[in-house]
mmCIF file of C-alpha atoms in Angstrom:
data_model
loop_
_atom_site.group_PDB
_atom_site.id
_atom_site.type_symbol
_atom_site.label_atom_id
_atom_site.label_comp_id
_atom_site.label_asym_id
_atom_site.label_seq_id
_atom_site.Cartn_x
_atom_site.Cartn_y
_atom_site.Cartn_z
ATOM 1 C CA UNK A 500 0.324 -10.721 9.557
ATOM 2 C CA UNK A 501 2.188 -7.983 9.695
ATOM 3 C CA UNK A 502 1.219 -4.907 11.587
ATOM 4 C CA UNK A 503 3.126 -2.715 13.615
ATOM 5 C CA UNK A 504 1.116 -1.811 16.244
ATOM 6 C CA UNK A 505 2.190 -4.500 18.639
ATOM 7 C CA UNK A 506 -1.059 -5.031 20.798
ATOM 8 C CA UNK A 507 -2.993 -5.375 17.685
ATOM 9 C CA UNK A 508 -0.721 -7.746 16.153
ATOM 10 C CA UNK A 509 -0.383 -9.921 19.192
ATOM 11 C CA UNK A 510 -4.202 -9.607 19.870
ATOM 12 C CA UNK A 511 -4.990 -11.077 16.282
ATOM 13 C CA UNK A 512 -2.391 -13.381 15.515
ATOM 14 C CA UNK A 513 -3.276 -14.926 19.406
ATOM 15 C CA UNK A 514 -6.919 -14.768 18.277
ATOM 16 C CA UNK A 515 -7.091 -16.332 15.122
ATOM 17 C CA UNK A 516 -4.793 -19.457 16.403
ATOM 18 C CA UNK A 517 -7.341 -19.771 18.973
ATOM 19 C CA UNK A 518 -9.481 -20.664 16.147
ATOM 20 C CA UNK A 519 -7.473 -22.685 14.401
ATOM 21 C CA UNK A 520 -5.065 -20.676 12.110
ATOM 22 C CA UNK A 521 -1.662 -21.321 11.633
ATOM 23 C CA UNK A 522 0.637 -17.744 11.108
ATOM 24 C CA UNK A 523 3.091 -15.714 11.410
ATOM 25 C CA UNK A 524 2.691 -12.301 12.647
ATOM 26 C CA UNK A 525 5.524 -9.619 11.883
ATOM 27 C CA UNK A 526 5.965 -5.919 13.991
ATOM 28 C CA UNK A 527 8.303 -5.106 10.660
ATOM 29 C CA UNK A 528 6.893 -5.192 7.249
ATOM 30 C CA UNK A 529 10.542 -5.338 6.036
ATOM 31 C CA UNK A 530 11.479 -8.374 8.520
ATOM 32 C CA UNK A 531 8.159 -10.006 6.624
ATOM 33 C CA UNK A 532 9.342 -9.536 2.869
ATOM 34 C CA UNK A 533 12.872 -10.510 3.626
ATOM 35 C CA UNK A 534 11.242 -14.054 5.140
ATOM 36 C CA UNK A 535 8.719 -14.154 2.079
ATOM 37 C CA UNK A 536 9.317 -16.500 -0.443
ATOM 38 C CA UNK A 537 6.562 -18.240 -2.968
ATOM 39 C CA UNK A 538 4.210 -20.462 -1.697
ATOM 40 C CA UNK A 539 5.287 -19.995 1.930
ATOM 41 C CA UNK A 540 1.579 -18.572 3.143
ATOM 42 C CA UNK A 541 -1.418 -18.530 1.414
ATOM 43 C CA UNK A 542 -2.866 -15.145 2.550
ATOM 44 C CA UNK A 543 -1.175 -12.234 3.807
ATOM 45 C CA UNK A 544 -3.067 -10.130 6.265
ATOM 46 C CA UNK A 545 -1.530 -6.565 5.901
ATOM 47 C CA UNK A 546 -2.500 -3.412 8.278
ATOM 48 C CA UNK A 547 -2.046 -0.601 5.467
ATOM 49 C CA UNK A 548 -0.229 1.849 8.164
ATOM 50 C CA UNK A 549 2.787 0.856 8.560
ATOM 51 C CA UNK A 550 6.007 2.900 9.391
ATOM 52 C CA UNK A 551 8.632 1.167 7.809
ATOM 53 C CA UNK A 552 6.874 0.490 4.395
ATOM 54 C CA UNK A 553 3.306 1.008 3.492
ATOM 55 C CA UNK A 554 0.734 -1.996 3.457
ATOM 56 C CA UNK A 555 0.180 -1.029 -0.018
ATOM 57 C CA UNK A 556 4.111 -1.087 -0.937
ATOM 58 C CA UNK A 557 4.401 -4.332 1.171
ATOM 59 C CA UNK A 558 1.432 -6.004 -0.931
ATOM 60 C CA UNK A 559 3.233 -5.181 -4.301
ATOM 61 C CA UNK A 560 6.376 -6.406 -3.427
ATOM 62 C CA UNK A 561 4.512 -9.936 -1.869
ATOM 63 C CA UNK A 562 3.030 -10.194 -5.215
ATOM 64 C CA UNK A 563 6.306 -9.622 -7.438
ATOM 65 C CA UNK A 564 7.415 -12.553 -5.253
ATOM 66 C CA UNK A 565 4.474 -14.807 -5.165
ATOM 67 C CA UNK A 566 1.371 -13.547 -7.909
ATOM 68 C CA UNK A 567 -1.081 -16.179 -5.829
ATOM 69 C CA UNK A 568 -0.542 -14.981 -2.309
ATOM 70 C CA UNK A 569 -4.334 -13.565 -1.342
ATOM 71 C CA UNK A 570 -3.742 -9.838 0.465
ATOM 72 C CA UNK A 571 -6.274 -8.973 3.115
ATOM 73 C CA UNK A 572 -6.000 -5.152 3.859
ATOM 74 C CA UNK A 573 -6.778 -4.151 8.035
ATOM 75 C CA UNK A 574 -7.715 -0.376 7.853
ATOM 76 C CA UNK A 575 -9.411 2.040 9.711
ATOM 77 C CA UNK A 576 -12.812 3.030 7.978
ATOM 78 C CA UNK A 577 -11.823 4.736 4.673
ATOM 79 C CA UNK A 578 -8.464 5.255 5.594
ATOM 80 C CA UNK A 579 -5.500 4.117 3.119
ATOM 81 C CA UNK A 580 -8.673 3.606 0.384
ATOM 82 C CA UNK A 581 -7.129 5.382 -2.188
ATOM 83 C CA UNK A 582 -4.032 3.800 -1.913
ATOM 84 C CA UNK A 583 -5.491 0.435 -1.491
ATOM 85 C CA UNK A 584 -7.882 0.869 -4.000
ATOM 86 C CA UNK A 585 -4.728 1.104 -7.274
ATOM 87 C CA UNK A 586 -3.324 -2.454 -5.477
ATOM 88 C CA UNK A 587 -3.115 -4.638 -8.558
ATOM 89 C CA UNK A 588 -3.973 -8.420 -7.839
ATOM 90 C CA UNK A 589 -6.584 -11.004 -8.160
ATOM 91 C CA UNK A 590 -6.718 -12.005 -4.864
ATOM 92 C CA UNK A 591 -7.464 -8.639 -2.678
ATOM 93 C CA UNK A 592 -9.692 -8.281 -0.073
ATOM 94 C CA UNK A 593 -10.199 -5.156 3.063
ATOM 95 C CA UNK A 594 -11.422 -5.797 6.301
ATOM 96 C CA UNK A 595 -12.310 -2.660 8.194
ATOM 97 C CA UNK A 596 -11.166 -1.733 12.061
ATOM 98 C CA UNK A 597 -12.299 -2.357 14.798
ATOM 99 C CA UNK A 598 -12.934 -5.849 14.987
ATOM 100 C CA UNK A 599 -13.494 -8.184 16.939
ATOM 101 C CA UNK A 600 -11.717 -11.364 16.979
ATOM 102 C CA UNK A 601 -15.220 -13.610 15.970
ATOM 103 C CA UNK A 602 -15.643 -11.182 13.272
ATOM 104 C CA UNK A 603 -11.945 -11.091 12.238
ATOM 105 C CA UNK A 604 -12.249 -15.169 11.816
ATOM 106 C CA UNK A 605 -15.901 -14.853 10.467
ATOM 107 C CA UNK A 606 -14.344 -12.730 7.709
ATOM 108 C CA UNK A 607 -10.735 -14.068 6.858
ATOM 109 C CA UNK A 608 -12.639 -17.729 6.759
ATOM 110 C CA UNK A 609 -15.542 -16.223 4.074
ATOM 111 C CA UNK A 610 -12.545 -14.482 1.908
ATOM 112 C CA UNK A 611 -10.796 -18.327 2.209
ATOM 113 C CA UNK A 612 -14.007 -20.286 1.080
ATOM 114 C CA UNK A 613 -14.728 -17.530 -1.579
ATOM 115 C CA UNK A 614 -11.192 -17.779 -3.374
ATOM 116 C CA UNK A 615 -11.457 -21.232 -3.156
ATOM 117 C CA UNK A 616 -14.824 -21.474 -4.221
ATOM 118 C CA UNK A 617 -16.272 -23.681 -1.149
ATOM 119 C CA UNK A 618 -19.965 -22.851 -0.245
ATOM 120 C CA UNK A 619 -20.589 -21.511 3.414
ATOM 121 C CA UNK A 620 -23.454 -22.790 5.384
#
């Protein structure tokens, strides 16, 4: 998970961990990219608007390293849509903020189930 707002990053990371997800949070998209390698993560949850590198550029770089990575963009309503819509990936999703931890968990779980063709009850 990459978000340059430390409050959002901490809240989302701790919240998803309470639901059983194992994830690593990055305040810096550059640090996330530096540590990223193929097969390290199944999903990248990326805030669209970050300072050092925007979410679109980070995602392009992640996909160039591992084209199987699933991308989930966190974005305020309509913010950055024109940039997001140009991302080329077969595994690409958008989650709108603001969002509760419970709803974030449900959205991520649904996306993972769709990606793995797992029916949800």
